[in-house]
CSV table of C-alpha atoms in Angstrom, one decimal:
chain,number,residue,atom,x,y,z
A,1,MET,CA,0.0,0.0,0.0
A,2,SER,CA,1.4,3.4,-0.9
A,3,LEU,CA,1.8,6.3,1.6
A,4,ILE,CA,-1.1,8.1,0.1
A,5,GLU,CA,-3.4,5.1,0.5
A,6,GLU,CA,-2.2,4.6,4.1
A,7,ASP,CA,-3.1,8.3,4.9
A,8,ASP,CA,-6.5,7.9,3.3
A,9,VAL,CA,-7.2,4.7,5.3
A,10,ARG,CA,-6.0,6.2,8.6
A,11,GLY,CA,-8.0,9.4,8.0
A,12,GLY,CA,-11.2,7.4,7.4
A,13,ARG,CA,-11.6,8.8,3.9
A,14,GLY,CA,-11.1,5.6,1.9
A,15,VAL,CA,-9.3,5.2,-1.4
A,16,PHE,CA,-12.4,5.4,-3.7
A,17,LYS,CA,-14.4,8.7,-3.6
A,18,GLU,CA,-17.7,9.7,-5.1
A,19,ILE,CA,-17.5,12.2,-7.9
A,20,SER,CA,-18.1,15.7,-6.6
A,21,ALA,CA,-17.4,19.1,-8.2
A,22,GLU,CA,-16.7,20.6,-4.7
A,23,ASP,CA,-14.1,18.0,-3.6
A,24,ASP,CA,-10.6,19.3,-4.0
A,25,ASP,CA,-9.2,15.8,-3.6
A,26,MET,CA,-10.9,14.6,-6.8
A,27,GLN,CA,-7.9,15.0,-8.9
A,28,PRO,CA,-6.7,12.3,-11.4
A,29,THR,CA,-3.3,10.8,-11.1
A,30,VAL,CA,-1.2,11.5,-14.2
A,31,ILE,CA,1.3,8.8,-15.3
A,32,GLU,CA,3.7,9.1,-18.3
A,33,SER,CA,3.2,6.0,-20.4
A,34,LEU,CA,4.0,4.6,-23.9
A,35,CYS,CA,1.7,5.3,-26.8
A,36,MET,CA,1.0,2.0,-28.6
A,37,ASN,CA,0.2,3.9,-31.8
A,38,CYS,CA,3.4,5.9,-32.5
A,39,TYR,CA,5.6,4.5,-29.6
A,40,GLU,CA,6.3,8.0,-28.2
A,41,ASN,CA,5.5,8.9,-24.6
A,42,GLY,CA,2.0,10.1,-23.8
A,43,SER,CA,0.1,10.5,-20.5
A,44,THR,CA,-2.5,8.4,-18.7
A,45,ARG,CA,-4.9,9.9,-16.2
A,46,LEU,CA,-6.3,7.6,-13.5
A,47,LEU,CA,-9.3,8.4,-11.3
A,48,LEU,CA,-10.5,6.1,-8.5
A,49,THR,CA,-14.2,6.7,-7.9
A,50,LYS,CA,-17.6,5.0,-7.1
A,51,ILE,CA,-20.8,4.7,-9.2
A,52,PRO,CA,-24.1,4.4,-7.3
A,53,PHE,CA,-25.9,1.1,-7.8
A,54,PHE,CA,-22.6,-0.2,-9.1
A,55,LYS,CA,-19.1,-0.8,-7.7
A,56,GLU,CA,-15.8,1.0,-7.2
A,57,ILE,CA,-14.2,1.7,-10.6
A,58,ILE,CA,-11.0,2.9,-12.1
A,59,ILE,CA,-11.4,5.4,-14.9
A,60,SER,CA,-8.3,5.6,-17.2
A,61,SER,CA,-7.8,8.0,-20.1
A,62,PHE,CA,-4.8,8.0,-22.3
A,63,ALA,CA,-3.8,10.8,-24.7
A,64,CYS,CA,-0.7,11.2,-26.9
A,65,ALA,CA,0.4,14.7,-27.9
A,66,HIS,CA,2.5,13.4,-30.8
A,67,CYS,CA,0.0,11.5,-32.9
A,68,HIS,CA,-3.2,12.7,-31.0
A,69,TRP,CA,-4.3,9.1,-30.4
A,70,SER,CA,-6.5,8.7,-27.3
A,71,ASN,CA,-8.2,5.8,-25.5
A,72,THR,CA,-10.5,5.6,-22.4
A,73,GLU,CA,-11.7,2.6,-20.4
A,74,ILE,CA,-13.3,1.5,-17.2
A,75,GLN,CA,-12.1,-1.2,-14.9
A,76,SER,CA,-14.0,-2.6,-11.9
A,77,ALA,CA,-12.2,-2.3,-8.7
A,78,GLY,CA,-14.8,-4.0,-6.6
A,79,ARG,CA,-15.0,-7.6,-5.5
A,80,ILE,CA,-16.4,-10.3,-7.8
A,81,GLN,CA,-20.1,-11.0,-6.9
A,82,ASP,CA,-21.4,-14.2,-5.4
A,83,GLN,CA,-23.4,-15.0,-8.5
A,84,GLY,CA,-23.2,-14.2,-12.2
A,85,VAL,CA,-25.8,-12.1,-13.9
A,86,ARG,CA,-27.5,-12.3,-17.4
A,87,TYR,CA,-29.4,-9.4,-18.8
A,88,THR,CA,-31.8,-10.2,-21.7
A,89,LEU,CA,-33.4,-7.1,-23.3
A,90,ARG,CA,-36.0,-6.9,-26.1
A,91,VAL,CA,-35.1,-3.6,-27.9
A,92,ARG,CA,-38.3,-2.3,-29.4
A,93,THR,CA,-38.0,1.5,-29.7
A,94,LYS,CA,-35.4,4.2,-30.2
A,95,GLU,CA,-35.7,5.1,-26.6
A,96,ASP,CA,-34.4,1.6,-25.7
A,97,MET,CA,-31.1,2.5,-27.4
A,98,ASN,CA,-30.5,5.2,-24.8
A,99,ARG,CA,-30.4,2.8,-21.9
A,100,GLU,CA,-27.3,3.1,-19.8
A,101,VAL,CA,-25.1,0.0,-19.9
A,102,VAL,CA,-22.2,-0.9,-17.6
A,103,LYS,CA,-20.3,-3.7,-19.4
A,104,ALA,CA,-17.5,-5.4,-17.5
A,105,ASP,CA,-14.5,-6.8,-19.5
A,106,SER,CA,-15.6,-10.3,-18.3
A,107,ALA,CA,-19.1,-10.0,-20.0
A,108,THR,CA,-20.1,-11.7,-23.2
A,109,THR,CA,-22.5,-9.7,-25.5
A,110,ARG,CA,-24.8,-11.4,-27.9
A,111,ILE,CA,-27.4,-10.4,-30.5
A,112,PRO,CA,-29.1,-13.8,-31.5
A,113,GLU,CA,-31.0,-12.3,-34.5
A,114,LEU,CA,-27.6,-11.6,-36.2
A,115,ASP,CA,-25.8,-14.6,-34.7
A,116,PHE,CA,-23.3,-12.1,-33.4
A,117,GLU,CA,-21.2,-12.4,-30.2
A,118,ILE,CA,-18.6,-10.4,-28.5
A,119,PRO,CA,-16.6,-12.8,-26.4
A,120,ALA,CA,-15.5,-12.0,-22.9
A,121,TYR,CA,-12.1,-10.2,-22.4
A,122,THR,CA,-12.0,-9.1,-26.1
A,123,GLN,CA,-13.1,-5.5,-25.1
A,124,LYS,CA,-12.3,-3.3,-22.2
A,125,GLY,CA,-15.0,-2.4,-19.6
A,126,SER,CA,-17.2,0.5,-20.6
A,127,LEU,CA,-19.9,2.7,-19.4
A,128,SER,CA,-22.1,3.6,-22.4
A,129,THR,CA,-25.5,3.2,-23.9
A,130,ILE,CA,-26.9,0.3,-26.1
A,131,GLU,CA,-26.3,2.5,-29.1
A,132,GLY,CA,-22.7,3.2,-28.1
A,133,LEU,CA,-22.2,-0.5,-27.5
A,134,ILE,CA,-23.3,-1.4,-31.0
A,135,GLU,CA,-21.3,1.5,-32.6
A,136,ARG,CA,-18.2,0.3,-30.7
A,137,ALA,CA,-18.7,-3.2,-32.0
A,138,ALA,CA,-19.1,-1.9,-35.6
A,139,ALA,CA,-16.0,0.2,-35.3
A,140,GLY,CA,-14.0,-2.8,-34.1
A,141,LEU,CA,-15.0,-4.8,-37.2
A,142,GLU,CA,-14.2,-1.9,-39.5
A,143,GLN,CA,-10.7,-1.5,-38.0
A,144,ASP,CA,-9.0,-4.2,-40.1
A,145,GLN,CA,-11.1,-3.9,-43.2
A,146,PRO,CA,-8.4,-2.2,-45.3
A,147,ILE,CA,-6.1,-5.1,-44.7
A,148,ARG,CA,-8.8,-7.7,-45.4
A,149,LYS,CA,-9.8,-6.0,-48.7
A,150,THR,CA,-6.2,-6.5,-49.8
A,151,THR,CA,-5.6,-10.0,-48.5
A,152,SER,CA,-9.2,-11.5,-48.6
A,153,PRO,CA,-11.6,-9.5,-50.7
A,154,GLU,CA,-14.4,-12.0,-50.3
A,155,VAL,CA,-14.2,-12.0,-46.5
A,156,ALA,CA,-14.0,-8.2,-46.4
A,157,GLU,CA,-17.2,-8.0,-48.6
A,158,LYS,CA,-19.1,-10.3,-46.2
A,159,ILE,CA,-18.0,-8.3,-43.2
A,160,ASP,CA,-19.0,-5.0,-44.9
A,161,LYS,CA,-22.5,-6.4,-45.3
A,162,PHE,CA,-22.6,-7.6,-41.7
A,163,ILE,CA,-21.4,-4.1,-40.5
A,164,GLU,CA,-24.3,-2.6,-42.5
A,165,LYS,CA,-26.8,-4.9,-40.7
A,166,LEU,CA,-25.2,-4.0,-37.4
A,167,LYS,CA,-25.5,-0.3,-37.9
A,168,LYS,CA,-29.2,-0.7,-39.0
A,169,LEU,CA,-30.0,-1.9,-35.5
A,170,ASN,CA,-29.6,1.7,-34.3
A,171,ASP,CA,-32.7,2.6,-36.4
A,172,VAL,CA,-34.8,-0.1,-34.6
A,173,GLU,CA,-36.7,-1.0,-37.7
A,174,GLN,CA,-37.3,-4.4,-36.2
A,175,GLU,CA,-37.2,-5.7,-32.7
A,176,PHE,CA,-34.0,-7.5,-31.6
A,177,THR,CA,-32.6,-9.1,-28.5
A,178,LEU,CA,-29.5,-8.0,-26.6
A,179,VAL,CA,-28.0,-10.4,-24.1
A,180,ILE,CA,-25.2,-9.4,-21.7
A,181,ASP,CA,-23.9,-12.4,-19.7
A,182,ASP,CA,-21.3,-11.6,-17.0
A,183,PRO,CA,-20.2,-14.3,-14.7
A,184,SER,CA,-18.5,-11.7,-12.4
A,185,GLY,CA,-21.9,-10.1,-11.7
A,186,ASN,CA,-20.4,-6.6,-12.3
A,187,SER,CA,-22.4,-5.6,-15.4
A,188,PHE,CA,-25.6,-3.6,-15.4
A,189,VAL,CA,-28.5,-2.6,-17.8
A,190,GLU,CA,-30.7,0.4,-16.8
A,191,ASN,CA,-34.4,0.0,-16.1
A,192,PRO,CA,-35.9,3.4,-17.3
A,193,HIS,CA,-39.3,2.5,-15.8
A,194,ALA,CA,-38.0,2.2,-12.2
A,195,PRO,CA,-39.5,1.7,-9.7
A,196,GLN,CA,-42.0,-0.2,-11.9
A,197,LYS,CA,-41.1,-3.6,-13.4
A,198,ASP,CA,-39.5,-3.5,-16.9
A,199,GLU,CA,-41.4,-5.9,-19.1
A,200,ALA,CA,-38.7,-5.8,-21.8
A,201,LEU,CA,-35.8,-6.6,-19.4
A,202,CYS,CA,-35.2,-10.0,-17.8
A,203,VAL,CA,-32.5,-10.2,-15.1
A,204,LEU,CA,-31.2,-13.7,-14.2
A,205,HIS,CA,-28.7,-14.4,-11.4
A,206,TYR,CA,-27.0,-17.8,-11.6
A,207,LYS,CA,-24.4,-19.9,-10.0
A,208,ARG,CA,-21.0,-19.9,-11.8
A,209,THR,CA,-19.5,-23.1,-13.2
A,210,SER,CA,-16.1,-24.2,-12.2
A,211,GLN,CA,-14.8,-23.1,-15.7
A,212,GLN,CA,-16.1,-19.6,-15.2
A,213,ASP,CA,-14.5,-19.5,-11.7
A,214,THR,CA,-11.2,-20.4,-13.3
A,215,GLN,CA,-11.6,-17.7,-16.0
A,216,LEU,CA,-12.2,-15.1,-13.3
A,217,GLY,CA,-9.2,-16.2,-11.4
A,218,ILE,CA,-11.1,-17.6,-8.4
A,219,LYS,CA,-9.4,-20.6,-6.7
A,220,ALA,CA,-11.4,-23.8,-7.3
A,221,ASP,CA,-12.2,-26.0,-4.3
A,222,GLU,CA,-9.8,-28.8,-5.2
A,223,ASP,CA,-9.7,-30.0,-1.6
A,224,ALA,CA,-13.4,-29.6,-1.0
A,225,GLU,CA,-13.5,-32.6,1.4
A,226,GLU,CA,-10.7,-31.3,3.5
A,227,ASP,CA,-12.0,-27.7,3.5
A,228,ASN,CA,-15.5,-28.7,4.4
A,229,ALA,CA,-14.5,-31.0,7.3
A,230,GLU,CA,-16.0,-29.9,10.5
A,231,PRO,CA,-13.4,-28.6,13.0
A,232,PRO,CA,-13.2,-30.4,16.3
A,233,GLY,CA,-15.6,-29.0,18.9
A,234,ASN,CA,-17.5,-26.8,16.4
A,235,ASP,CA,-20.8,-28.7,16.6
A,236,ILE,CA,-24.1,-27.0,15.8
A,237,ASN,CA,-25.0,-26.5,19.5
A,238,THR,CA,-21.8,-24.6,20.0
A,239,LEU,CA,-22.4,-22.4,17.0
A,240,ARG,CA,-25.9,-21.4,18.3
A,241,ASN,CA,-24.3,-19.9,21.4
A,242,GLU,CA,-21.4,-18.1,19.8
A,243,VAL,CA,-20.9,-15.0,17.7
A,244,LEU,CA,-18.4,-15.9,15.0
A,245,MET,CA,-16.1,-13.2,13.5
A,246,PHE,CA,-14.2,-13.2,10.2
A,247,ASN,CA,-12.2,-10.6,8.3
A,248,THR,CA,-13.6,-8.8,5.3
A,249,ASN,CA,-13.5,-5.4,3.5
A,250,CYS,CA,-15.9,-2.5,4.0
A,251,PRO,CA,-18.4,-2.4,1.0
A,252,GLU,CA,-18.3,1.4,1.2
A,253,CYS,CA,-14.6,2.4,1.6
A,254,ASN,CA,-12.9,-1.0,0.9
A,255,VAL,CA,-10.9,-0.7,4.2
A,256,PRO,CA,-10.3,-3.9,6.1
A,257,ALA,CA,-13.2,-4.5,8.6
A,258,SER,CA,-14.8,-7.4,10.5
A,259,THR,CA,-18.1,-9.2,10.1
A,260,ASN,CA,-20.0,-10.8,12.9
A,261,MET,CA,-22.2,-13.9,12.3
A,262,LYS,CA,-24.7,-15.7,14.6
A,263,LEU,CA,-27.4,-18.4,14.3
A,264,VAL,CA,-30.8,-17.1,15.5
A,265,GLN,CA,-34.1,-19.1,15.9
A,266,ILE,CA,-37.1,-17.1,14.8
A,267,PRO,CA,-40.3,-18.1,16.7
A,268,HIS,CA,-43.0,-19.9,14.6
A,269,PHE,CA,-40.5,-20.1,11.7
A,270,LYS,CA,-37.0,-21.5,11.4
A,271,GLU,CA,-33.3,-20.8,12.0
A,272,VAL,CA,-31.5,-18.0,10.2
A,273,ILE,CA,-28.0,-16.6,10.0
A,274,ILE,CA,-27.6,-12.9,10.8
A,275,MET,CA,-24.4,-11.2,9.5
A,276,ALA,CA,-23.4,-7.6,10.5
A,277,THR,CA,-20.4,-5.6,9.3
A,278,ASN,CA,-19.2,-2.4,11.1
A,279,CYS,CA,-16.4,-0.3,9.6
A,280,ASP,CA,-14.3,1.7,12.2
A,281,SER,CA,-12.8,3.8,9.4
A,282,CYS,CA,-15.9,5.3,7.7
A,283,GLY,CA,-18.6,4.3,10.1
A,284,HIS,CA,-20.6,2.3,7.5
A,285,ARG,CA,-22.8,-0.4,8.9
A,286,THR,CA,-24.6,-3.1,7.1
A,287,ASN,CA,-26.5,-6.3,8.0
A,288,GLU,CA,-27.7,-9.2,6.0
A,289,VAL,CA,-29.8,-12.3,6.8
A,290,LYS,CA,-29.4,-15.7,5.2
A,291,SER,CA,-31.5,-18.9,5.6
A,292,GLY,CA,-29.9,-21.4,8.0
A,293,GLY,CA,-31.9,-24.3,6.5
A,294,ALA,CA,-32.4,-25.9,3.1
A,295,THR,CA,-34.6,-24.7,0.3
A,296,GLU,CA,-38.2,-25.7,0.9
A,297,ASP,CA,-40.0,-28.1,-1.4
A,298,VAL,CA,-42.5,-25.4,-2.4
A,299,GLY,CA,-42.5,-21.6,-2.7
A,300,THR,CA,-44.3,-19.2,-0.4
A,301,LYS,CA,-46.3,-16.1,-1.2
A,302,ILE,CA,-47.2,-14.0,1.8
A,303,THR,CA,-49.9,-11.3,1.3
A,304,LEU,CA,-50.6,-8.7,4.0
A,305,HIS,CA,-53.5,-6.2,3.7
A,306,LEU,CA,-52.4,-3.0,5.5
A,307,THR,CA,-55.2,-1.6,7.5
A,308,ASP,CA,-53.5,0.3,10.3
A,309,SER,CA,-50.2,2.1,10.9
A,310,SER,CA,-49.5,-0.5,13.7
A,311,ASP,CA,-48.8,-3.0,10.9
A,312,MET,CA,-45.5,-1.2,10.4
A,313,SER,CA,-44.1,-2.8,13.5
A,314,ARG,CA,-44.5,-6.4,12.3
A,315,ASP,CA,-41.3,-8.4,12.2
A,316,LEU,CA,-40.3,-9.4,8.8
A,317,LEU,CA,-37.7,-11.7,7.3
A,318,LYS,CA,-36.9,-11.2,3.6
A,319,SER,CA,-34.5,-13.7,2.2
A,320,GLU,CA,-32.3,-12.8,-0.8
A,321,THR,CA,-34.5,-14.9,-3.1
A,322,CYS,CA,-37.7,-13.0,-2.1
A,323,SER,CA,-39.3,-10.4,-4.3
A,324,VAL,CA,-41.6,-7.6,-3.0
A,325,LEU,CA,-44.7,-6.4,-4.8
A,326,ILE,CA,-47.1,-3.5,-4.1
A,327,PRO,CA,-49.9,-4.0,-6.7
A,328,GLU,CA,-51.6,-0.6,-5.9
A,329,LEU,CA,-48.4,1.2,-6.9
A,330,GLU,CA,-47.6,-1.2,-9.8
A,331,PHE,CA,-44.3,-1.8,-8.0
A,332,GLU,CA,-42.1,-4.9,-8.0
A,333,LEU,CA,-38.7,-5.3,-6.3
A,334,GLY,CA,-36.8,-8.3,-7.7
A,335,MET,CA,-34.9,-10.8,-5.6
A,336,ALA,CA,-31.5,-9.8,-4.3
A,337,ALA,CA,-32.3,-6.1,-4.9
A,338,VAL,CA,-31.8,-5.2,-1.2
A,339,GLY,CA,-30.4,-8.5,0.0
A,340,GLY,CA,-31.6,-10.6,2.9
A,341,LYS,CA,-33.0,-8.6,5.8
A,342,PHE,CA,-34.5,-9.2,9.3
A,343,THR,CA,-36.3,-6.0,10.1
A,344,THR,CA,-39.8,-4.6,10.5
A,345,LEU,CA,-42.3,-3.8,7.7
A,346,GLU,CA,-41.5,-0.1,8.2
A,347,GLY,CA,-37.8,-0.8,7.9
A,348,LEU,CA,-38.3,-2.7,4.6
A,349,LEU,CA,-40.3,0.2,3.1
A,350,LYS,CA,-37.6,2.7,4.2
A,351,ASP,CA,-35.0,0.6,2.5
A,352,ILE,CA,-37.1,0.5,-0.7
A,353,LYS,CA,-37.5,4.3,-0.6
A,354,ASP,CA,-33.8,4.9,-0.1
A,355,LEU,CA,-33.0,2.5,-2.9
A,356,ILE,CA,-35.4,4.1,-5.4
A,357,VAL,CA,-35.4,7.8,-4.4
A,358,SER,CA,-32.2,8.7,-2.4
A,359,LYS,CA,-29.6,6.4,-4.0
A,360,ASN,CA,-31.0,6.4,-7.6
A,361,PRO,CA,-28.3,7.8,-10.0
A,362,PHE,CA,-30.6,7.9,-13.0
A,363,ILE,CA,-32.6,10.9,-11.9
A,364,CYS,CA,-29.8,13.4,-12.3
A,365,GLY,CA,-27.0,14.3,-14.7
A,366,ASP,CA,-26.8,12.9,-18.2
A,367,SER,CA,-29.0,9.9,-17.3
A,368,ALA,CA,-32.0,12.0,-16.4
A,369,THR,CA,-35.0,12.3,-18.7
A,370,PRO,CA,-37.9,14.8,-18.5
A,371,GLY,CA,-40.5,13.7,-16.0
A,372,ARG,CA,-38.5,10.8,-14.4
A,373,ALA,CA,-37.5,12.8,-11.3
A,374,GLU,CA,-41.1,13.8,-10.7
A,375,LYS,CA,-42.3,10.2,-11.0
A,376,ILE,CA,-39.6,9.0,-8.5
A,377,GLU,CA,-40.5,11.8,-6.1
A,378,LEU,CA,-44.2,11.0,-6.3
A,379,PHE,CA,-43.3,7.3,-5.6
A,380,GLY,CA,-41.4,8.4,-2.5
A,381,LYS,CA,-44.4,10.4,-1.2
A,382,LYS,CA,-46.7,7.3,-1.7
A,383,ILE,CA,-44.3,5.2,0.4
A,384,ASP,CA,-44.4,7.8,3.1
A,385,GLN,CA,-48.2,7.7,3.0
A,386,ILE,CA,-48.2,3.9,3.3
A,387,MET,CA,-45.9,4.1,6.4
A,388,ALA,CA,-48.2,6.6,7.9
A,389,GLY,CA,-51.2,4.3,7.4
A,390,LYS,CA,-52.9,6.7,4.9
A,391,MET,CA,-53.0,4.3,2.0
A,392,ASP,CA,-54.9,1.0,1.7
A,393,VAL,CA,-52.4,-1.3,0.0
A,394,HIS,CA,-51.3,-4.9,-0.1
A,395,ILE,CA,-47.7,-6.0,0.5
A,396,ILE,CA,-46.8,-9.3,-1.2
A,397,LEU,CA,-43.6,-11.3,-0.3
A,398,ASP,CA,-43.0,-13.9,-3.0
A,399,ASP,CA,-40.2,-16.3,-2.2
A,400,PRO,CA,-39.8,-19.3,-4.4
A,401,ALA,CA,-37.3,-20.8,-1.9
A,402,GLY,CA,-39.9,-20.5,0.9
A,403,ASN,CA,-37.4,-18.9,3.3
A,404,SER,CA,-39.2,-15.6,4.0
A,405,TYR,CA,-41.5,-14.7,7.0
A,406,LEU,CA,-43.9,-12.0,8.1
A,407,GLN,CA,-45.1,-11.9,11.7
A,408,ASN,CA,-48.6,-13.0,12.6
A,409,VAL,CA,-49.6,-10.7,15.5
A,410,TYR,CA,-52.5,-13.0,16.4
A,411,ALA,CA,-50.4,-16.1,16.7
A,412,PRO,CA,-51.2,-18.9,17.3
A,413,ASP,CA,-54.6,-17.8,16.0
A,414,PRO,CA,-55.1,-17.0,12.3
A,415,ASP,CA,-54.4,-13.4,11.2
A,416,PRO,CA,-57.5,-12.0,9.2
A,417,GLU,CA,-55.3,-9.7,7.2
A,418,LEU,CA,-52.4,-12.1,6.5
A,419,THR,CA,-52.5,-14.8,3.8
A,420,VAL,CA,-49.8,-17.4,3.4
A,421,GLU,CA,-49.9,-19.4,0.1
A,422,LYS,CA,-47.8,-22.4,-0.7
A,423,TYR,CA,-47.2,-23.1,-4.4
A,424,GLU,CA,-45.2,-25.4,-6.8
A,425,ARG,CA,-42.3,-23.6,-8.3
A,426,THR,CA,-42.1,-23.2,-12.1
A,427,PHE,CA,-39.1,-24.4,-14.2
A,428,GLU,CA,-37.9,-20.8,-14.5
A,429,GLN,CA,-37.9,-20.4,-10.7
A,430,ASN,CA,-36.0,-23.6,-10.2
A,431,GLU,CA,-33.5,-22.4,-12.8
A,432,ASP,CA,-33.0,-19.1,-10.9
A,433,LEU,CA,-32.4,-21.1,-7.7
A,434,GLY,CA,-30.0,-23.5,-9.4
A,435,LEU,CA,-32.2,-26.5,-8.6
A,436,ASN,CA,-32.7,-27.9,-12.1
A,437,ASP,CA,-29.1,-29.1,-12.4
A,438,MET,CA,-28.8,-30.2,-8.8
A,439,LYS,CA,-28.6,-34.0,-8.4
A,440,THR,CA,-29.2,-35.4,-5.0
A,441,ASP,CA,-30.4,-39.0,-5.7
A,442,ASN,CA,-28.1,-41.9,-6.6
A,443,TYR,CA,-25.2,-39.5,-6.7
A,444,GLN,CA,-21.8,-41.0,-7.5
């Protein structure tokens, strides 16, 4: 660690800072580097910053004063996510071409209608729009066309025709599909209809294969049997009475911190694992809840009719596989959006408001569109009315894994305003949970 980084950590400021015009410390680092175009010396500017709803990033910009060649790129400086992510978007209008896209260098981009694919690690990470993504792909194909026309005229002619088809996508004369598959989980496609559900965009989180872990540089569990062996004396009864601690990094400033973990039994439900992280450097606190048991045989849908402000004090367990719906607001929060939480109903609504209103980067700057900020602000006011008991709405917790819970204040008697429905999962839900490829019978 450099002396500058040590001073930042000791001062509690962190290495990565949010972009601010009033921050005097937001100055890029300038490094003299070799120009790969003319082989003279140019300069590279590096800026370490954070993007809301994304991760810490490193923005680099190279410029050569001799041949005037320039290049910019974005690299993720955050940790690899627990799951990969696949975005599937049906592009139907010109407005869809303006969606913001964060494409990590580990992401694969496909357009099935053209049988076109940009493999992983063939392009640097970028923050662009769908239109910019397509233009960059076309420019990459055009780069070596002069050489191809000399050496392989037939191949060059076919590529010219394909480039023409690729550029016509920007006019959106016909619908097409854009797929961004990133095993690192660090890519993102904007939902312009937030907080409402985007019918044209499908987001799938999946478990990485061992080959994908190898490509990302994650160590494979070659000694799984040895690593998973239970240490002497660490039986389940001992774990229930202890608070375990392990080292991690602060998700806000990336400074080393510690996470506490404990098994807790929820009355009338099951056992869960509560994890809490406190950062002494920046003061950031976060907590997360994970199920301590197996995935249930059936999914669970919990529907609560809010009739009084006292409902806000009901205990609530939202697992990371649970989605939240408010039909009266046409609102749906997908699984893993706010992670697993053990809180009250009021606490969940406050987290939803903060996520949509306070921490939404797409209501200001270049990403803002007319009317979007007003819609987001109106949504925040409706959430406040729900918490004050002034709106008659239904809260639906839909968890295909069956690991979510909402307190019945009349227990053990039935709650007249609470409905718990068990249902058989669909193939798509089993696919999201990674159960379709899981073999548990006659395993060898």
